[in-house]
PDB file of C-alpha atoms in Angstrom:
ATOM      1  CA  UNK K   6      42.823  37.669 -60.574  1.00  0.00           C
ATOM      2  CA  UNK K   7      44.326  35.555 -57.743  1.00  0.00           C
ATOM      3  CA  UNK K   8      41.611  32.887 -58.008  1.00  0.00           C
ATOM      4  CA  UNK K   9      42.339  31.638 -61.571  1.00  0.00           C
ATOM      5  CA  UNK K  10      46.015  31.440 -60.589  1.00  0.00           C
ATOM      6  CA  UNK K  11      45.167  29.385 -57.515  1.00  0.00           C
ATOM      7  CA  UNK K  12      43.160  26.773 -59.368  1.00  0.00           C
ATOM      8  CA  UNK K  13      46.241  25.054 -61.276  1.00  0.00           C
ATOM      9  CA  UNK K  14      47.970  24.908 -57.825  1.00  0.00           C
ATOM     10  CA  UNK K  15      44.982  23.282 -56.169  1.00  0.00           C
ATOM     11  CA  UNK K  16      44.660  20.714 -58.984  1.00  0.00           C
ATOM     12  CA  UNK K  17      48.359  19.807 -58.689  1.00  0.00           C
ATOM     13  CA  UNK K  18      47.878  19.275 -54.853  1.00  0.00           C
ATOM     14  CA  UNK K  19      44.819  17.010 -55.530  1.00  0.00           C
ATOM     15  CA  UNK K  20      46.736  15.185 -58.166  1.00  0.00           C
ATOM     16  CA  UNK K  21      49.584  14.631 -55.817  1.00  0.00           C
ATOM     17  CA  UNK K  22      47.289  13.394 -53.050  1.00  0.00           C
ATOM     18  CA  UNK K  23      45.586  10.927 -55.450  1.00  0.00           C
ATOM     19  CA  UNK K  24      48.925   9.710 -56.603  1.00  0.00           C
ATOM     20  CA  UNK K  25      50.037   9.217 -52.912  1.00  0.00           C
ATOM     21  CA  UNK K  26      46.752   7.336 -52.118  1.00  0.00           C
ATOM     22  CA  UNK K  27      47.235   5.104 -55.167  1.00  0.00           C
ATOM     23  CA  UNK K  28      50.834   4.447 -54.093  1.00  0.00           C
ATOM     24  CA  UNK K  29      49.699   3.648 -50.583  1.00  0.00           C
ATOM     25  CA  UNK K  30      46.973   1.184 -51.920  1.00  0.00           C
ATOM     26  CA  UNK K  31      49.592  -0.525 -54.067  1.00  0.00           C
ATOM     27  CA  UNK K  32      51.881  -0.801 -51.072  1.00  0.00           C
ATOM     28  CA  UNK K  33      49.115  -2.372 -48.877  1.00  0.00           C
ATOM     29  CA  UNK K  34      48.333  -4.736 -51.699  1.00  0.00           C
ATOM     30  CA  UNK K  35      51.952  -5.772 -51.921  1.00  0.00           C
ATOM     31  CA  UNK K  36      52.138  -6.234 -48.094  1.00  0.00           C
ATOM     32  CA  UNK K  37      48.943  -8.273 -48.058  1.00  0.00           C
ATOM     33  CA  UNK K  38      50.133 -10.508 -50.880  1.00  0.00           C
ATOM     34  CA  UNK K  39      53.787 -11.056 -49.655  1.00  0.00           C
ATOM     35  CA  UNK K  40      52.708 -11.729 -46.028  1.00  0.00           C
ATOM     36  CA  UNK K  41      49.920 -14.105 -46.987  1.00  0.00           C
ATOM     37  CA  UNK K  42      50.183 -17.761 -46.067  1.00  0.00           C
ATOM     38  CA  UNK K  43      49.046 -19.501 -49.285  1.00  0.00           C
ATOM     39  CA  UNK K  44      47.215 -22.330 -47.690  1.00  0.00           C
ATOM     40  CA  UNK K  45      45.375 -22.288 -44.312  1.00  0.00           C
ATOM     41  CA  UNK K  46      47.105 -23.982 -41.382  1.00  0.00           C
ATOM     42  CA  UNK K  47      45.119 -27.272 -40.788  1.00  0.00           C
ATOM     43  CA  UNK K  48      47.712 -29.126 -38.743  1.00  0.00           C
ATOM     44  CA  UNK K  49      46.646 -30.898 -35.558  1.00  0.00           C
ATOM     45  CA  UNK K  50      49.048 -31.345 -32.699  1.00  0.00           C
ATOM     46  CA  UNK K  51      49.353 -35.050 -31.615  1.00  0.00           C
ATOM     47  CA  UNK K  52      47.329 -34.397 -28.539  1.00  0.00           C
ATOM     48  CA  UNK K  53      44.497 -32.941 -30.629  1.00  0.00           C
ATOM     49  CA  UNK K  54      43.978 -36.198 -32.611  1.00  0.00           C
ATOM     50  CA  UNK K  55      42.307 -37.752 -29.570  1.00  0.00           C
ATOM     51  CA  UNK K  56      39.505 -36.863 -27.072  1.00  0.00           C
ATOM     52  CA  UNK K  57      39.024 -38.372 -23.633  1.00  0.00           C
ATOM     53  CA  UNK K  58      35.865 -40.445 -23.283  1.00  0.00           C
ATOM     54  CA  UNK K  59      33.579 -40.671 -20.234  1.00  0.00           C
ATOM     55  CA  UNK K  60      35.726 -43.572 -18.872  1.00  0.00           C
ATOM     56  CA  UNK K  61      38.956 -41.521 -19.050  1.00  0.00           C
ATOM     57  CA  UNK K  62      40.295 -43.400 -22.096  1.00  0.00           C
ATOM     58  CA  UNK K  63      41.703 -41.695 -25.199  1.00  0.00           C
ATOM     59  CA  UNK K  64      39.768 -42.169 -28.455  1.00  0.00           C
ATOM     60  CA  UNK K  65      40.771 -40.996 -31.956  1.00  0.00           C
ATOM     61  CA  UNK K  66      38.707 -38.114 -33.300  1.00  0.00           C
ATOM     62  CA  UNK K  67      36.615 -38.744 -36.403  1.00  0.00           C
ATOM     63  CA  UNK K  68      36.929 -36.756 -39.653  1.00  0.00           C
ATOM     64  CA  UNK K  69      34.659 -34.381 -41.587  1.00  0.00           C
ATOM     65  CA  UNK K  70      35.539 -36.494 -44.605  1.00  0.00           C
ATOM     66  CA  UNK K  71      33.995 -39.702 -43.071  1.00  0.00           C
ATOM     67  CA  UNK K  72      30.376 -40.423 -43.812  1.00  0.00           C
ATOM     68  CA  UNK K  73      27.896 -38.775 -41.226  1.00  0.00           C
ATOM     69  CA  UNK K  74      26.576 -40.887 -38.345  1.00  0.00           C
ATOM     70  CA  UNK K  75      24.537 -38.314 -36.561  1.00  0.00           C
ATOM     71  CA  UNK K  76      21.825 -35.943 -37.549  1.00  0.00           C
ATOM     72  CA  UNK K  77      23.342 -32.881 -35.900  1.00  0.00           C
ATOM     73  CA  UNK K  78      26.697 -31.804 -34.498  1.00  0.00           C
ATOM     74  CA  UNK K  79      26.862 -28.746 -32.230  1.00  0.00           C
ATOM     75  CA  UNK K  80      30.321 -27.143 -32.054  1.00  0.00           C
ATOM     76  CA  UNK K  81      30.976 -24.905 -29.038  1.00  0.00           C
ATOM     77  CA  UNK K  82      34.146 -22.927 -29.171  1.00  0.00           C
ATOM     78  CA  UNK K  83      35.201 -22.123 -25.570  1.00  0.00           C
ATOM     79  CA  UNK K  84      37.943 -19.963 -24.149  1.00  0.00           C
ATOM     80  CA  UNK K  85      38.041 -19.410 -20.373  1.00  0.00           C
ATOM     81  CA  UNK K  86      34.315 -20.251 -20.225  1.00  0.00           C
ATOM     82  CA  UNK K  87      34.044 -22.067 -16.847  1.00  0.00           C
ATOM     83  CA  UNK K  88      31.385 -19.690 -15.561  1.00  0.00           C
ATOM     84  CA  UNK K  89      29.285 -19.173 -18.732  1.00  0.00           C
ATOM     85  CA  UNK K  90      29.463 -22.669 -20.216  1.00  0.00           C
ATOM     86  CA  UNK K  91      27.170 -24.485 -17.734  1.00  0.00           C
ATOM     87  CA  UNK K  92      24.060 -22.400 -18.559  1.00  0.00           C
ATOM     88  CA  UNK K  93      24.507 -22.856 -22.313  1.00  0.00           C
ATOM     89  CA  UNK K  94      25.150 -26.621 -21.917  1.00  0.00           C
ATOM     90  CA  UNK K  95      22.182 -27.094 -19.579  1.00  0.00           C
ATOM     91  CA  UNK K  96      19.829 -25.367 -22.027  1.00  0.00           C
ATOM     92  CA  UNK K  97      21.240 -27.037 -25.143  1.00  0.00           C
ATOM     93  CA  UNK K  98      21.237 -30.555 -23.809  1.00  0.00           C
ATOM     94  CA  UNK K  99      17.799 -30.253 -22.230  1.00  0.00           C
ATOM     95  CA  UNK K 100      16.429 -29.266 -25.607  1.00  0.00           C
ATOM     96  CA  UNK K 101      18.355 -31.974 -27.483  1.00  0.00           C
ATOM     97  CA  UNK K 102      17.384 -34.614 -25.034  1.00  0.00           C
ATOM     98  CA  UNK K 103      13.626 -33.746 -25.267  1.00  0.00           C
ATOM     99  CA  UNK K 104      13.797 -33.546 -29.094  1.00  0.00           C
ATOM    100  CA  UNK K 105      15.326 -37.038 -29.085  1.00  0.00           C
ATOM    101  CA  UNK K 106      12.619 -38.473 -26.805  1.00  0.00           C
ATOM    102  CA  UNK K 107       9.971 -36.954 -29.170  1.00  0.00           C
ATOM    103  CA  UNK K 108      11.776 -38.347 -32.207  1.00  0.00           C
ATOM    104  CA  UNK K 109      14.065 -41.377 -31.471  1.00  0.00           C
ATOM    105  CA  UNK K 110      15.563 -41.142 -35.014  1.00  0.00           C
ATOM    106  CA  UNK K 111      17.060 -37.763 -34.162  1.00  0.00           C
ATOM    107  CA  UNK K 112      20.789 -38.257 -33.031  1.00  0.00           C
ATOM    108  CA  UNK K 113      23.152 -35.538 -31.996  1.00  0.00           C
ATOM    109  CA  UNK K 114      26.530 -34.793 -30.536  1.00  0.00           C
ATOM    110  CA  UNK K 115      27.796 -31.659 -28.676  1.00  0.00           C
ATOM    111  CA  UNK K 116      31.594 -30.952 -29.251  1.00  0.00           C
ATOM    112  CA  UNK K 117      32.956 -28.506 -26.671  1.00  0.00           C
ATOM    113  CA  UNK K 118      36.298 -27.114 -28.082  1.00  0.00           C
ATOM    114  CA  UNK K 119      38.522 -25.818 -25.314  1.00  0.00           C
ATOM    115  CA  UNK K 120      40.625 -23.172 -27.144  1.00  0.00           C
ATOM    116  CA  UNK K 121      43.685 -23.339 -24.802  1.00  0.00           C
ATOM    117  CA  UNK K 122      41.909 -22.109 -21.773  1.00  0.00           C
ATOM    118  CA  UNK K 123      43.603 -21.140 -18.609  1.00  0.00           C
ATOM    119  CA  UNK K 124      40.740 -21.962 -16.341  1.00  0.00           C
ATOM    120  CA  UNK K 125      38.697 -25.050 -15.664  1.00  0.00           C
ATOM    121  CA  UNK K 126      36.727 -25.090 -18.987  1.00  0.00           C
ATOM    122  CA  UNK K 127      37.714 -28.624 -19.842  1.00  0.00           C
ATOM    123  CA  UNK K 128      36.948 -29.886 -16.386  1.00  0.00           C
ATOM    124  CA  UNK K 129      33.491 -28.253 -16.558  1.00  0.00           C
ATOM    125  CA  UNK K 130      32.723 -29.676 -19.980  1.00  0.00           C
ATOM    126  CA  UNK K 131      33.925 -33.118 -18.952  1.00  0.00           C
ATOM    127  CA  UNK K 132      31.105 -33.296 -16.273  1.00  0.00           C
ATOM    128  CA  UNK K 133      28.618 -33.219 -19.052  1.00  0.00           C
ATOM    129  CA  UNK K 134      30.570 -35.858 -20.972  1.00  0.00           C
ATOM    130  CA  UNK K 135      30.397 -38.139 -17.929  1.00  0.00           C
ATOM    131  CA  UNK K 136      26.733 -37.422 -17.356  1.00  0.00           C
ATOM    132  CA  UNK K 137      25.505 -37.778 -20.931  1.00  0.00           C
ATOM    133  CA  UNK K 138      28.204 -40.175 -22.231  1.00  0.00           C
ATOM    134  CA  UNK K 139      30.973 -39.420 -24.773  1.00  0.00           C
ATOM    135  CA  UNK K 140      28.849 -40.501 -27.678  1.00  0.00           C
ATOM    136  CA  UNK K 141      26.707 -37.356 -26.949  1.00  0.00           C
ATOM    137  CA  UNK K 142      29.163 -34.897 -25.464  1.00  0.00           C
ATOM    138  CA  UNK K 143      32.764 -34.681 -26.494  1.00  0.00           C
ATOM    139  CA  UNK K 144      35.528 -32.328 -25.259  1.00  0.00           C
ATOM    140  CA  UNK K 145      38.396 -31.538 -27.560  1.00  0.00           C
ATOM    141  CA  UNK K 146      41.227 -29.625 -25.910  1.00  0.00           C
ATOM    142  CA  UNK K 147      43.554 -27.563 -27.981  1.00  0.00           C
ATOM    143  CA  UNK K 148      47.255 -27.404 -27.080  1.00  0.00           C
ATOM    144  CA  UNK K 149      47.254 -23.551 -27.521  1.00  0.00           C
ATOM    145  CA  UNK K 150      44.803 -20.842 -28.276  1.00  0.00           C
ATOM    146  CA  UNK K 151      44.026 -20.671 -32.000  1.00  0.00           C
ATOM    147  CA  UNK K 152      41.260 -18.097 -31.843  1.00  0.00           C
ATOM    148  CA  UNK K 153      37.463 -18.634 -32.145  1.00  0.00           C
ATOM    149  CA  UNK K 154      37.677 -19.488 -35.835  1.00  0.00           C
ATOM    150  CA  UNK K 155      40.434 -21.958 -35.309  1.00  0.00           C
ATOM    151  CA  UNK K 156      38.532 -23.541 -32.519  1.00  0.00           C
ATOM    152  CA  UNK K 157      35.367 -23.938 -34.441  1.00  0.00           C
ATOM    153  CA  UNK K 158      37.208 -25.368 -37.413  1.00  0.00           C
ATOM    154  CA  UNK K 159      38.831 -28.028 -35.127  1.00  0.00           C
ATOM    155  CA  UNK K 160      35.442 -28.948 -33.890  1.00  0.00           C
ATOM    156  CA  UNK K 161      33.887 -29.071 -37.438  1.00  0.00           C
ATOM    157  CA  UNK K 162      36.729 -31.232 -38.590  1.00  0.00           C
ATOM    158  CA  UNK K 163      36.051 -33.659 -35.595  1.00  0.00           C
ATOM    159  CA  UNK K 164      32.219 -33.802 -36.195  1.00  0.00           C
ATOM    160  CA  UNK K 165      29.912 -36.614 -37.268  1.00  0.00           C
ATOM    161  CA  UNK K 166      26.714 -34.757 -38.101  1.00  0.00           C
ATOM    162  CA  UNK K 167      24.819 -34.341 -41.328  1.00  0.00           C
ATOM    163  CA  UNK K 168      24.305 -30.771 -40.240  1.00  0.00           C
ATOM    164  CA  UNK K 169      26.733 -28.816 -38.124  1.00  0.00           C
ATOM    165  CA  UNK K 170      25.667 -25.934 -35.748  1.00  0.00           C
ATOM    166  CA  UNK K 171      28.061 -23.357 -34.411  1.00  0.00           C
ATOM    167  CA  UNK K 172      26.908 -22.130 -31.060  1.00  0.00           C
ATOM    168  CA  UNK K 173      28.606 -19.679 -28.677  1.00  0.00           C
ATOM    169  CA  UNK K 174      29.527 -20.811 -25.153  1.00  0.00           C
ATOM    170  CA  UNK K 175      27.778 -17.917 -23.541  1.00  0.00           C
ATOM    171  CA  UNK K 176      24.302 -19.067 -24.590  1.00  0.00           C
ATOM    172  CA  UNK K 177      23.315 -15.648 -25.858  1.00  0.00           C
ATOM    173  CA  UNK K 178      21.156 -17.130 -28.566  1.00  0.00           C
ATOM    174  CA  UNK K 179      18.068 -19.107 -27.368  1.00  0.00           C
ATOM    175  CA  UNK K 180      19.013 -22.753 -28.273  1.00  0.00           C
ATOM    176  CA  UNK K 181      15.502 -23.680 -29.272  1.00  0.00           C
ATOM    177  CA  UNK K 182      15.915 -21.100 -32.151  1.00  0.00           C
ATOM    178  CA  UNK K 183      17.795 -23.907 -33.918  1.00  0.00           C
ATOM    179  CA  UNK K 184      14.399 -24.834 -35.376  1.00  0.00           C
ATOM    180  CA  UNK K 185      14.317 -21.405 -37.067  1.00  0.00           C
ATOM    181  CA  UNK K 186      17.756 -21.868 -38.701  1.00  0.00           C
ATOM    182  CA  UNK K 187      16.795 -25.371 -39.680  1.00  0.00           C
ATOM    183  CA  UNK K 188      13.738 -23.992 -41.389  1.00  0.00           C
ATOM    184  CA  UNK K 189      15.876 -21.430 -43.173  1.00  0.00           C
ATOM    185  CA  UNK K 190      18.226 -24.283 -44.337  1.00  0.00           C
ATOM    186  CA  UNK K 191      15.162 -26.237 -45.526  1.00  0.00           C
ATOM    187  CA  UNK K 192      13.860 -23.294 -47.491  1.00  0.00           C
ATOM    188  CA  UNK K 193      17.007 -23.139 -49.536  1.00  0.00           C
ATOM    189  CA  UNK K 194      16.426 -26.631 -51.034  1.00  0.00           C
ATOM    190  CA  UNK K 195      17.385 -28.047 -53.483  1.00  0.00           C
ATOM    191  CA  UNK K 196      20.981 -27.497 -52.164  1.00  0.00           C
ATOM    192  CA  UNK K 197      23.612 -27.380 -54.998  1.00  0.00           C
ATOM    193  CA  UNK K 198      26.160 -30.126 -54.234  1.00  0.00           C
ATOM    194  CA  UNK K 199      24.388 -30.642 -50.916  1.00  0.00           C
ATOM    195  CA  UNK K 200      25.807 -27.348 -49.674  1.00  0.00           C
ATOM    196  CA  UNK K 201      23.771 -24.636 -47.807  1.00  0.00           C
ATOM    197  CA  UNK K 202      24.274 -22.243 -44.805  1.00  0.00           C
ATOM    198  CA  UNK K 203      21.637 -20.727 -42.507  1.00  0.00           C
ATOM    199  CA  UNK K 204      22.746 -17.836 -40.353  1.00  0.00           C
ATOM    200  CA  UNK K 205      21.166 -16.698 -37.166  1.00  0.00           C
ATOM    201  CA  UNK K 206      20.730 -12.959 -37.184  1.00  0.00           C
ATOM    202  CA  UNK K 207      20.418 -10.096 -34.620  1.00  0.00           C
ATOM    203  CA  UNK K 208      19.824  -7.422 -37.213  1.00  0.00           C
ATOM    204  CA  UNK K 209      16.263  -6.997 -36.103  1.00  0.00           C
ATOM    205  CA  UNK K 210      17.511  -5.980 -32.723  1.00  0.00           C
ATOM    206  CA  UNK K 211      19.947  -3.400 -33.875  1.00  0.00           C
ATOM    207  CA  UNK K 212      17.793  -0.287 -32.737  1.00  0.00           C
ATOM    208  CA  UNK K 213      17.490  -1.645 -29.249  1.00  0.00           C
ATOM    209  CA  UNK K 214      21.081  -2.474 -28.905  1.00  0.00           C
ATOM    210  CA  UNK K 215      22.117   0.996 -30.246  1.00  0.00           C
ATOM    211  CA  UNK K 216      20.066   2.602 -27.331  1.00  0.00           C
ATOM    212  CA  UNK K 217      22.136   0.647 -24.845  1.00  0.00           C
ATOM    213  CA  UNK K 218      25.535   1.255 -26.323  1.00  0.00           C
ATOM    214  CA  UNK K 219      27.989   4.059 -25.997  1.00  0.00           C
ATOM    215  CA  UNK K 220      28.346   6.535 -29.034  1.00  0.00           C
ATOM    216  CA  UNK K 221      31.864   5.127 -29.528  1.00  0.00           C
ATOM    217  CA  UNK K 222      30.851   1.505 -29.594  1.00  0.00           C
ATOM    218  CA  UNK K 223      27.998   2.413 -31.967  1.00  0.00           C
ATOM    219  CA  UNK K 224      30.325   4.250 -34.276  1.00  0.00           C
ATOM    220  CA  UNK K 225      32.731   1.193 -34.204  1.00  0.00           C
ATOM    221  CA  UNK K 226      29.674  -1.067 -35.001  1.00  0.00           C
ATOM    222  CA  UNK K 227      28.586   1.001 -37.944  1.00  0.00           C
ATOM    223  CA  UNK K 228      32.130   1.273 -39.205  1.00  0.00           C
ATOM    224  CA  UNK K 229      32.567  -2.424 -39.081  1.00  0.00           C
ATOM    225  CA  UNK K 230      29.249  -3.152 -40.845  1.00  0.00           C
ATOM    226  CA  UNK K 231      30.264  -0.740 -43.660  1.00  0.00           C
ATOM    227  CA  UNK K 232      33.666  -2.370 -44.165  1.00  0.00           C
ATOM    228  CA  UNK K 233      31.904  -5.866 -44.251  1.00  0.00           C
ATOM    229  CA  UNK K 234      29.413  -4.637 -46.704  1.00  0.00           C
ATOM    230  CA  UNK K 235      32.066  -2.657 -48.891  1.00  0.00           C
ATOM    231  CA  UNK K 236      34.766  -5.310 -48.844  1.00  0.00           C
ATOM    232  CA  UNK K 237      33.340  -8.688 -48.385  1.00  0.00           C
ATOM    233  CA  UNK K 238      29.737  -9.670 -47.830  1.00  0.00           C
ATOM    234  CA  UNK K 239      26.832  -7.611 -49.085  1.00  0.00           C
ATOM    235  CA  UNK K 240      23.865  -9.844 -48.716  1.00  0.00           C
ATOM    236  CA  UNK K 241      24.022 -10.678 -44.973  1.00  0.00           C
ATOM    237  CA  UNK K 242      23.294  -7.907 -42.448  1.00  0.00           C
ATOM    238  CA  UNK K 243      24.636  -9.796 -39.393  1.00  0.00           C
ATOM    239  CA  UNK K 244      27.691 -11.765 -40.145  1.00  0.00           C
ATOM    240  CA  UNK K 245      28.945 -12.066 -36.535  1.00  0.00           C
ATOM    241  CA  UNK K 246      26.088 -13.928 -34.871  1.00  0.00           C
ATOM    242  CA  UNK K 247      27.657 -17.091 -33.622  1.00  0.00           C
ATOM    243  CA  UNK K 248      24.586 -19.213 -34.368  1.00  0.00           C
ATOM    244  CA  UNK K 249      25.083 -20.743 -37.796  1.00  0.00           C
ATOM    245  CA  UNK K 250      23.923 -24.045 -39.362  1.00  0.00           C
ATOM    246  CA  UNK K 251      25.687 -25.659 -42.198  1.00  0.00           C
ATOM    247  CA  UNK K 252      25.316 -28.826 -44.243  1.00  0.00           C
ATOM    248  CA  UNK K 253      28.272 -31.222 -43.797  1.00  0.00           C
ATOM    249  CA  UNK K 254      29.381 -30.670 -47.256  1.00  0.00           C
ATOM    250  CA  UNK K 255      29.264 -26.844 -46.894  1.00  0.00           C
ATOM    251  CA  UNK K 256      31.188 -26.946 -43.584  1.00  0.00           C
ATOM    252  CA  UNK K 257      33.837 -29.230 -45.147  1.00  0.00           C
ATOM    253  CA  UNK K 258      34.357 -27.012 -48.159  1.00  0.00           C
ATOM    254  CA  UNK K 259      34.325 -23.641 -46.532  1.00  0.00           C
ATOM    255  CA  UNK K 260      36.415 -24.549 -43.320  1.00  0.00           C
ATOM    256  CA  UNK K 261      39.008 -26.305 -45.498  1.00  0.00           C
ATOM    257  CA  UNK K 262      39.579 -23.004 -47.254  1.00  0.00           C
ATOM    258  CA  UNK K 263      39.297 -20.642 -44.288  1.00  0.00           C
ATOM    259  CA  UNK K 264      42.449 -18.726 -43.391  1.00  0.00           C
ATOM    260  CA  UNK K 265      41.271 -16.214 -40.655  1.00  0.00           C
ATOM    261  CA  UNK K 266      41.195 -17.953 -37.237  1.00  0.00           C
ATOM    262  CA  UNK K 267      40.093 -15.034 -34.933  1.00  0.00           C
ATOM    263  CA  UNK K 268      37.086 -12.764 -34.740  1.00  0.00           C
ATOM    264  CA  UNK K 269      36.620 -11.949 -38.443  1.00  0.00           C
ATOM    265  CA  UNK K 270      36.458 -15.579 -39.418  1.00  0.00           C
ATOM    266  CA  UNK K 271      32.711 -15.427 -39.929  1.00  0.00           C
ATOM    267  CA  UNK K 272      33.154 -12.824 -42.642  1.00  0.00           C
ATOM    268  CA  UNK K 273      35.627 -14.907 -44.598  1.00  0.00           C
ATOM    269  CA  UNK K 274      33.503 -18.020 -44.174  1.00  0.00           C
ATOM    270  CA  UNK K 275      30.492 -16.128 -45.754  1.00  0.00           C
ATOM    271  CA  UNK K 276      32.756 -14.545 -48.357  1.00  0.00           C
ATOM    272  CA  UNK K 277      33.995 -18.025 -49.385  1.00  0.00           C
ATOM    273  CA  UNK K 278      30.405 -19.256 -49.402  1.00  0.00           C
ATOM    274  CA  UNK K 279      29.347 -16.437 -51.771  1.00  0.00           C
ATOM    275  CA  UNK K 280      32.359 -17.075 -54.032  1.00  0.00           C
ATOM    276  CA  UNK K 281      31.394 -20.815 -54.242  1.00  0.00           C
ATOM    277  CA  UNK K 282      27.798 -19.823 -54.854  1.00  0.00           C
ATOM    278  CA  UNK K 283      26.638 -21.661 -51.713  1.00  0.00           C
ATOM    279  CA  UNK K 284      23.139 -20.544 -50.905  1.00  0.00           C
ATOM    280  CA  UNK K 285      22.855 -18.591 -47.544  1.00  0.00           C
ATOM    281  CA  UNK K 286      19.624 -17.836 -45.533  1.00  0.00           C
ATOM    282  CA  UNK K 287      19.607 -15.173 -42.800  1.00  0.00           C
ATOM    283  CA  UNK K 288      17.009 -15.860 -39.998  1.00  0.00           C
ATOM    284  CA  UNK K 289      16.132 -13.648 -37.002  1.00  0.00           C
ATOM    285  CA  UNK K 290      16.895 -15.313 -33.597  1.00  0.00           C
ATOM    286  CA  UNK K 291      16.368 -14.384 -29.959  1.00  0.00           C
ATOM    287  CA  UNK K 292      19.526 -13.003 -28.519  1.00  0.00           C
ATOM    288  CA  UNK K 293      20.471 -11.587 -25.130  1.00  0.00           C
ATOM    289  CA  UNK K 294      23.888 -10.020 -24.338  1.00  0.00           C
ATOM    290  CA  UNK K 295      25.701 -11.981 -21.757  1.00  0.00           C
ATOM    291  CA  UNK K 296      28.459 -10.445 -19.563  1.00  0.00           C
ATOM    292  CA  UNK K 297      31.929 -11.738 -19.806  1.00  0.00           C
ATOM    293  CA  UNK K 298      32.614 -11.155 -23.535  1.00  0.00           C
ATOM    294  CA  UNK K 299      36.272 -11.761 -24.682  1.00  0.00           C
ATOM    295  CA  UNK K 300      35.958  -9.024 -27.297  1.00  0.00           C
ATOM    296  CA  UNK K 301      38.087  -5.905 -26.355  1.00  0.00           C
ATOM    297  CA  UNK K 302      36.040  -3.262 -28.173  1.00  0.00           C
ATOM    298  CA  UNK K 303      38.652  -0.929 -29.816  1.00  0.00           C
ATOM    299  CA  UNK K 304      41.575  -3.352 -30.332  1.00  0.00           C
ATOM    300  CA  UNK K 305      39.349  -6.260 -31.442  1.00  0.00           C
ATOM    301  CA  UNK K 306      37.463  -4.060 -33.942  1.00  0.00           C
ATOM    302  CA  UNK K 307      40.739  -2.716 -35.257  1.00  0.00           C
ATOM    303  CA  UNK K 308      42.075  -6.138 -35.771  1.00  0.00           C
ATOM    304  CA  UNK K 309      38.920  -7.186 -37.572  1.00  0.00           C
ATOM    305  CA  UNK K 310      39.085  -4.159 -39.807  1.00  0.00           C
ATOM    306  CA  UNK K 311      42.590  -5.112 -40.808  1.00  0.00           C
ATOM    307  CA  UNK K 312      41.462  -8.699 -41.447  1.00  0.00           C
ATOM    308  CA  UNK K 313      38.539  -7.518 -43.585  1.00  0.00           C
ATOM    309  CA  UNK K 314      40.888  -5.534 -45.795  1.00  0.00           C
ATOM    310  CA  UNK K 315      43.298  -8.525 -46.078  1.00  0.00           C
ATOM    311  CA  UNK K 316      40.466 -10.937 -46.957  1.00  0.00           C
ATOM    312  CA  UNK K 317      39.523  -8.750 -49.853  1.00  0.00           C
ATOM    313  CA  UNK K 318      43.012  -8.019 -51.058  1.00  0.00           C
ATOM    314  CA  UNK K 319      44.461 -11.440 -50.692  1.00  0.00           C
ATOM    315  CA  UNK K 320      41.661 -13.169 -52.668  1.00  0.00           C
ATOM    316  CA  UNK K 321      41.744 -10.400 -55.231  1.00  0.00           C
ATOM    317  CA  UNK K 322      45.439 -10.646 -55.865  1.00  0.00           C
ATOM    318  CA  UNK K 323      45.351 -14.454 -55.841  1.00  0.00           C
ATOM    319  CA  UNK K 324      47.461 -14.821 -52.693  1.00  0.00           C
ATOM    320  CA  UNK K 325      44.547 -16.977 -51.307  1.00  0.00           C
ATOM    321  CA  UNK K 326      42.718 -19.406 -53.506  1.00  0.00           C
ATOM    322  CA  UNK K 327      39.511 -21.260 -53.127  1.00  0.00           C
ATOM    323  CA  UNK K 328      41.301 -24.630 -52.732  1.00  0.00           C
ATOM    324  CA  UNK K 329      40.721 -27.297 -50.105  1.00  0.00           C
ATOM    325  CA  UNK K 330      42.922 -29.542 -48.063  1.00  0.00           C
ATOM    326  CA  UNK K 331      42.442 -32.199 -45.541  1.00  0.00           C
ATOM    327  CA  UNK K 332      43.472 -31.648 -41.894  1.00  0.00           C
ATOM    328  CA  UNK K 333      46.361 -33.725 -40.728  1.00  0.00           C
TER     329      UNK K 333
END
């Protein structure tokens, strides 16, 4: 006789829990909406409106809104990368120079964005500027650390290429694989409004990487992938690979709307692209884990999880809009 009497009590507890969860969700939505900055911060400090050329003179940076004058811009966000940057730059510039010799019509630039480093990153990058000339290698030094997404955005906004490649300073992705992401971009043609994105992907390496990771890091990885899929981006398996190729129009539109400036910026970038119906390709690339990552496993993943939730809630509640502004 006790069981039937207990059921109404259990139902009441479940109803109370459901109401509590709903109230908590509404509270989180309110916090996400109220604390949201309506438009992304696109302001440049006065010092960031110039770069130092190979002769040591200041020159004004170009704008993403200017007509392109190069076939390819490579944007390399760098924070305390004095040790890892040389290997990446040597490989990238060797490839780019050989490609230009084979095809003189191919023009390029590499933009190293020093994201407020405390080491000699700018000095190391300037050696390449002096070696290859500031028409091919430019160093943009940010006044303070903005985060990887903020650094990439400043580089994109200062680029001259018809296509813009994001490439990490550690050189984890084999640079010659740019041909693979270029092919992915080409296969998306015709591009609506000249917009398309091709993402390098490490998804095919997932089984091997799991074997080398701790159970805790593997659990964090699966949790992050689930949140990305559930909240933001369902069609791309690897949103975090730092090797992405965008048409100039796609880069201008997405980065002008982007709010997240730290690790989860890739997810918002692709979320914006999907909302704008920009076609996206995912292409397998060669990738090797390089020591010296700035990602702190637990806290960085926790921050990214919060950012994923806020991306979804802020666009859903209208706190963030798919509007664009020019950088000033």
